[in-house]
Amino acid sequence: MAKALNKTVKVCYPPGCKEVSEEIPKDELIRRLKLLARAFQDMGQDDNDQYAGLALMLATDFYLDHQNKDVRLLVACCIADVFRIFAPEAPYKDQDHLKEIFLFLIKQLRGLEDPEAPSFKRYFYLLENLAWVKSFNICIELDDNQEIFCSLFKLMFSTVSDKHSSKVKNFMLDMMTPLIAEADTVSQELLDVVLINIVEPQKSQNKHAYALAKDLLRRTSNAIEPYIQAFFNNTLMLGKTSESEVSDHLYDLIYELNQVSPNVLLAVLPQLEFKLKSNEEHERKHVTKLLAKMFSEPGSDLANQNKPLWYCFLGRFNDISTSVRIICCSFAQYFVLNHPELTKDILEQLKVRQHDPEETVRIEVINCVMNVAKKDFDFVNEEMMTFIKERTLDKKFKIRREGLLGLGTMYKQVMTKETINPQHEKKVAWIKNKVFHAYYQNSNDDRLLVERIFNINLVPYMLPADVRMLRLLRLYCTLDDHAVKAFNELLKHRSSVRVQVMQLLEAIELHGQPNAPPLFPRLAGLVRTLPEQQKPQEYLKKFSQKLRDDKRMRHLLKVVVHPECSCKKAEEAVKEILKKIGCNPGQANYMYNLVKSLLERIAPVMIDAVAMEKLVNHVNETLTGLGENMEGIHNAGEKSVKLLLALSYAYPHHFRTAEVFEKFLTFLNHDDDTVSDITQQIITNTGSNLQRMHPDIYSSLVPVLVRTAKMGNPKQTKHAIRCISVVCKNKEPILAQVFEYVKRNLDPESANYITSIVALGHIAKLCPEEFATDMKSIVSRIIVKDLLMQDRTDSVEATESWYSDHLVAEETQAKVQAMKLLVRWLQGLKSNQNNSGTSTLRLLYTVIIHEGDLMEHGRINKPELARLRLQAGCCMLKLAEETCYSDIIPCEQFQALALLINDSCYHVRVKFAIKLHKGLLNMRLPLEFMSIFSLAANDPLKERQRQLKQFLNVNIQKRRDYLKQNPAARNRMFAILPDYILPYTVHLLAHDPDFKTFQQTDALKNIKDCLWFVMDPLTGRSEDYNYAFFRRMIENMKQTKDAQCPDDDDMNKKLYAVCDVALGLMNTKTTNITLKDNNTEPVLPAKLFTKPDKSYTNTKSYLPKDFNFDGPRRKGVQALIDGPPRSGYGSKPDPTTTEIIVESPGPVVNPHPKVPRTKRGPLRKKKEEEPGKENDGDSNESDSLEKNCGDSDKSSSPEVAKKSTRSSSQDKNSDESQSSSEHTSRGGRGVKAGTKQTRLEDFKVKLSPAKRGKDSVKKSLVNGTNKRTAKAGEGDGSESAKHSRKRHGSSEEDVPSKRTRGATSEDVESQRNTRAADTKKSKGTKDKNGGGKSYNCDVSETDSVSKEGSVSTPGASPRKRRASSPPPQPSAQVKRSRLTRSNIKTTDSDQEIVPSPTPSAEPQKTLQTKKQETLVKKTNVRNVRRAKAMSNGTSDGEDTAETDSPSSPPRRVAALTRAVQSVGAGEDAEGGVRRKTRSRKK
């Protein structure tokens, strides 16, 4: 730094300038410096070397550090001119001196801050001079020039402002640009000075500095690029720490640099690909946000320039981090708006993200589409709309709400414009349907949301009445069927809530008075209509207290719910009520939100009397064809009248003006019968005061109704009579006139024959006493005898099981209406006087059991028979809704009615189930009718089973809720509690026509499915399931007898067997057993069960020994022990599996899934030494098939003898191992349900010595099997084994054997101790009776069956189609037995071979053979009621009986062979009982 001027230096002054020195006063110095500055300003660059001394003098400390700013400014101007004059070589040679001079100049440039200052012109001159001459370029040669540059740049960025002109900014840029562009290096500090101005917060705080920095970077992009690249390389890739101010804003800096000059990032962007794949979530998050902004910028071509980076960015849509996925989805809208070419890639990612597990991501997808729609609806395509459509079904209400609100907003945005864009209208046409479909949700939140969207978006309530009603009419006429149902339900709910609020107000006003209605139940009813999240129970109590204290609020609420409240009054009242409630901004006010939700439901802000009159006018214009706005809508007239009908249910009081009813009179005369029919229903709903309010219209209306009742179609007649009964105060004379007319037309030749039947039915229901005598005569003489019991015409031949209504013959239509007439007549009587109800029920029952053909003349085709039996069933359901008739329905009739749910015709099943569900849901049908749903398990279509299960669940929950909401109803618990359907179900299934004997295994398996169909929803929820109650109920049933036939032992055993199935299901399938304290004793219906006999305990199991329950799958170590499951149907048998015969005095229960692994070598040798005790029988793998089939030729073959030798050698070992395992596992008293526990007393005490031998024969037939190796059984016998294995799914080694609860440890010990002696006795008996020959049967040798054994039994169960034993022969027509339910699960795998005795059997067994074939022999007759599953889900429609081929695959028939026990009284003892087990070869 120059301290003073060297005295040897000569100082020359320009002409006209005076000498300046330190001694001159300040003012004089300023004047002289001004002259000097002017001289330098005018001076050129030629021959000015003499002023070098003056230049040096001006750069001394005295002038540079002068206190006066004017002196410093003038000196700076002079020095700047010196640099210009002496360019390119300045007179200042010392680097330190130069540094001091430039720092001095930088300080003087601060004067640029205030353009309004007097001296600004000189500062501007200084800036201009320095920029034009590029004086600061001299500093490039200095060693520490970066300090000067940083000071200069900082000053420029801090000085620039909006007051500066573009010239000032350009001179600043001109001065700074060379310092970067021409410099040898750019320091990090200088780079920070520039870059810090383009990132936050400086970017927002000083926008002019931001603009100056952007312009500077654009000018110096090429020069500064390597320094920026090095900076990002160190910070991003190498991870070096930096003291740079911008190191904390790297990603913002990259974005801004890309905005300013993308070229500087050409080498930086590829590095971001690695950051996108970083393990650090915050890094991926920042980089993803950065790239999303860069890619989506308008005009950005980065995606095309850098494809790898683009695809890597798309991968972040699937990032593991939720925040990263949210960022991707939030920026997706900008891609759609700014880059249509990238929309496809983005939508592919959004399609996946709309199913994201995180709800915030799914909401972001909805917001993305909504933002695009708000900014430009043209960019919204069908796929984007689908995203929102699917989210309206999301499991989270928050997301459903966002989706529905978004759809409503879009619909309003498009449809409220003055000129609607047709393309946009087409895009949003489906939205209204989707919104109303959400009303099917069970949540009150969804329903309230739909109602809000309807009032605000679909039909804005703020519109004028005329426009609003036209919008409503067009909306309704364009809804689909499901949306129309939801709209009607919406009106119904609103009307219901209004009634509840009116009842609440009544209870509040009468509070404290005698006989005042209770307040709590009415509050509870309102609570169920509001969202649970709003805590309605708590805040409704507070609101009711406010209503009690505030009369004004109570009056306002009365105004809102008053029937004649107008839309304007309702809106004002709602606002005032909400104002009284109050809501503090920013605070959660649950009470305010609750009251607001309630008022939204009850306030009639859309419909009032004025609006209704406008709507009727629009409907009239539509019907007359004058409505231009309804063009293009199919069937608009009928739909518009249906809208009036829907509103007439919810707002009947708004239909009160004369103009409205005058329009209705014109509608009655409309050409379309449907329009006039609906209009009659509207008048029925709204015309109760018509005679008093508008007598002129009434006098014109009645003749029209009478004419319609006489000569209209059936529907018009029905509604006309109903309308007369409502509108006319004195209806009897008018109905008598109609009655006399229709009575004369009860002639099949009359054109109004069916109409007359319908009219008579409704008149009899409305006026039962006035026409009682005539109706009884008409019913008995005309309806029953002349119509129902006569078949005058032959139906057209038809192969299908159902056809459309217009194809039904007139006679069949008349019979259908006749059955309805009987029901309406009885509904009017409401009593069983003269046994009219009993006779009608018997007639309907006969129609059902005769499959629709009452008199069995055979002149009616299948589709019309289906309609007749369906109508008979529906009529019985309708009568059952009346207590006086439900009590007289016999059990047989109820059981026949229940079988309609398994009808062979698909349409009959569907319509009957819907009718049943409707009656139960209204709680009009008795509880016992819910047991009919158990038979739905037989439906061949899984979809139908699921729907019927849903019906059952809804009915169960409805009754449970009813009991919770109505404490007084607990006195009728037996008639309401759904748990009490179990006795009805058990009794119904016990009387299943396919259930012949109590040990019929296939029927019991079907019953098990039916029982579980009902028990599953009853036991599914632990809070509702009471294990002890159910168990006590079932045990009580086993202590009773069947009240339907108490003396029938077989029937009682079947009942007990079903009870055992229910117990087994409780023990094996229910997993949420909770023991609850319940002192309630289950009540059994006296109609079905006798009083329980408490003198004994019925612990006996009535199930077959081989009957298994599907318990939970084994896991863990036990699964490893058990090994893999057996192969399925059609797979090859395991070559290492064999069957072992174990002989024992009684049934042996195997508590383990496998035979214990014991060495069998010594025992086998010992057994082989006893050839006289060989078992020479051979059988297939199916347990019971060979037990009842005798084949002497095959059983005596040498090959069979060898096999039996090997099997008998293992009998003792297996028997001993089973005995030891039983002793180990039966120590406790808990014995598995499902299998009878045979005790020693069963053989020694209960049987006399004469009968003991006979009983052993029966047991050998039931339980005994023969050995069969895996390689044996070639041919048909082997196939039989394969099919048997597939049908059962698991063998005895897979499922543990079941034992009854009644077995005690004493019984087990007694049996174990005496087993050896009994075994010896059984062997001796076997030798005595022919060496223990067993009956054997093979499919390939059924030719040897005797003719006596080929007789079919009509009473055999037709649930499963069976293959007969004889060879193929022509099918024989067999008389169908009535009351046999159709086999709706007929498949090839459900066929079986039925054995019959061989002709070579001993003569003394002839009696047994005949009895056996009577019980076991089955004929494969397919009933017309059998519903075979077809591809279209309907029945096969065949009417003839068919006999299946004997080549059908065989199956186990253990339940059938057990019937031998009931007829084997004349046999000799044959030996011990055999049980089949399995062991694995080593």
mmCIF file with all atom_site columns, C-alpha atoms in Angstrom, residues 823 826-827 837 841 844 872-889 894 897 916 919-920 923-929 932 1087:
data_model
loop_
_atom_site.group_PDB
_atom_site.id
_atom_site.type_symbol
_atom_site.label_atom_id
_atom_site.label_alt_id
_atom_site.label_comp_id
_atom_site.label_asym_id
_atom_site.label_entity_id
_atom_site.label_seq_id
_atom_site.pdbx_PDB_ins_code
_atom_site.Cartn_x
_atom_site.Cartn_y
_atom_site.Cartn_z
_atom_site.occupancy
_atom_site.B_iso_or_equiv
_atom_site.pdbx_formal_charge
_atom_site.auth_seq_id
_atom_site.auth_comp_id
_atom_site.auth_asym_id
_atom_site.auth_atom_id
_atom_site.pdbx_PDB_model_num
ATOM 1  C CA . VAL A 1 823  ? -103.315 -65.695 -0.070 1.00 0.00 ? 823  VAL A CA 1
ATOM 2  C CA . LEU A 1 826  ? -106.662 -65.278 3.849  1.00 0.00 ? 826  LEU A CA 1
ATOM 3  C CA . GLN A 1 827  ? -104.682 -62.130 4.670  1.00 0.00 ? 827  GLN A CA 1
ATOM 4  C CA . GLY A 1 837  ? -106.030 -71.609 5.952  1.00 0.00 ? 837  GLY A CA 1
ATOM 5  C CA . LEU A 1 841  ? -101.805 -74.627 2.797  1.00 0.00 ? 841  LEU A CA 1
ATOM 6  C CA . LEU A 1 844  ? -100.112 -75.243 -1.991 1.00 0.00 ? 844  LEU A CA 1
ATOM 7  C CA . ALA A 1 872  ? -96.936  -72.014 -4.413 1.00 0.00 ? 872  ALA A CA 1
ATOM 8  C CA . GLY A 1 873  ? -93.789  -71.664 -2.330 1.00 0.00 ? 873  GLY A CA 1
ATOM 9  C CA . CYS A 1 874  ? -93.946  -67.872 -2.351 1.00 0.00 ? 874  CYS A CA 1
ATOM 10 C CA . CYS A 1 875  ? -97.599  -68.007 -1.318 1.00 0.00 ? 875  CYS A CA 1
ATOM 11 C CA . MET A 1 876  ? -96.747  -70.242 1.610  1.00 0.00 ? 876  MET A CA 1
ATOM 12 C CA . LEU A 1 877  ? -94.058  -67.769 2.658  1.00 0.00 ? 877  LEU A CA 1
ATOM 13 C CA . LYS A 1 878  ? -96.572  -64.947 2.417  1.00 0.00 ? 878  LYS A CA 1
ATOM 14 C CA . LEU A 1 879  ? -99.057  -66.795 4.576  1.00 0.00 ? 879  LEU A CA 1
ATOM 15 C CA . ALA A 1 880  ? -96.327  -67.684 7.058  1.00 0.00 ? 880  ALA A CA 1
ATOM 16 C CA . GLU A 1 881  ? -95.863  -63.959 7.716  1.00 0.00 ? 881  GLU A CA 1
ATOM 17 C CA . GLU A 1 882  ? -99.234  -64.080 9.496  1.00 0.00 ? 882  GLU A CA 1
ATOM 18 C CA . THR A 1 883  ? -98.977  -65.703 12.913 1.00 0.00 ? 883  THR A CA 1
ATOM 19 C CA . CYS A 1 884  ? -102.361 -67.346 12.627 1.00 0.00 ? 884  CYS A CA 1
ATOM 20 C CA . TYR A 1 885  ? -101.201 -69.291 9.575  1.00 0.00 ? 885  TYR A CA 1
ATOM 21 C CA . SER A 1 886  ? -97.561  -69.925 10.437 1.00 0.00 ? 886  SER A CA 1
ATOM 22 C CA . ASP A 1 887  ? -98.682  -71.815 13.532 1.00 0.00 ? 887  ASP A CA 1
ATOM 23 C CA . ILE A 1 888  ? -100.738 -74.295 11.500 1.00 0.00 ? 888  ILE A CA 1
ATOM 24 C CA . ILE A 1 889  ? -98.074  -75.193 8.943  1.00 0.00 ? 889  ILE A CA 1
ATOM 25 C CA . PHE A 1 894  ? -92.448  -76.871 5.912  1.00 0.00 ? 894  PHE A CA 1
ATOM 26 C CA . LEU A 1 897  ? -91.315  -75.867 1.145  1.00 0.00 ? 897  LEU A CA 1
ATOM 27 C CA . LEU A 1 916  ? -87.355  -65.827 1.744  1.00 0.00 ? 916  LEU A CA 1
ATOM 28 C CA . GLY A 1 919  ? -89.549  -61.871 4.527  1.00 0.00 ? 919  GLY A CA 1
ATOM 29 C CA . LEU A 1 920  ? -86.852  -62.657 7.081  1.00 0.00 ? 920  LEU A CA 1
ATOM 30 C CA . MET A 1 923  ? -88.777  -59.892 10.508 1.00 0.00 ? 923  MET A CA 1
ATOM 31 C CA . ARG A 1 924  ? -92.219  -60.976 9.363  1.00 0.00 ? 924  ARG A CA 1
ATOM 32 C CA . LEU A 1 925  ? -91.353  -64.605 8.789  1.00 0.00 ? 925  LEU A CA 1
ATOM 33 C CA . PRO A 1 926  ? -90.817  -66.741 11.898 1.00 0.00 ? 926  PRO A CA 1
ATOM 34 C CA . LEU A 1 927  ? -87.283  -67.596 12.901 1.00 0.00 ? 927  LEU A CA 1
ATOM 35 C CA . GLU A 1 928  ? -87.631  -71.230 11.836 1.00 0.00 ? 928  GLU A CA 1
ATOM 36 C CA . PHE A 1 929  ? -87.700  -70.193 8.172  1.00 0.00 ? 929  PHE A CA 1
ATOM 37 C CA . ILE A 1 932  ? -84.054  -73.169 5.111  1.00 0.00 ? 932  ILE A CA 1
ATOM 38 C CA . LYS A 1 1087 ? -93.600  -78.358 17.667 1.00 0.00 ? 1087 LYS A CA 1
#
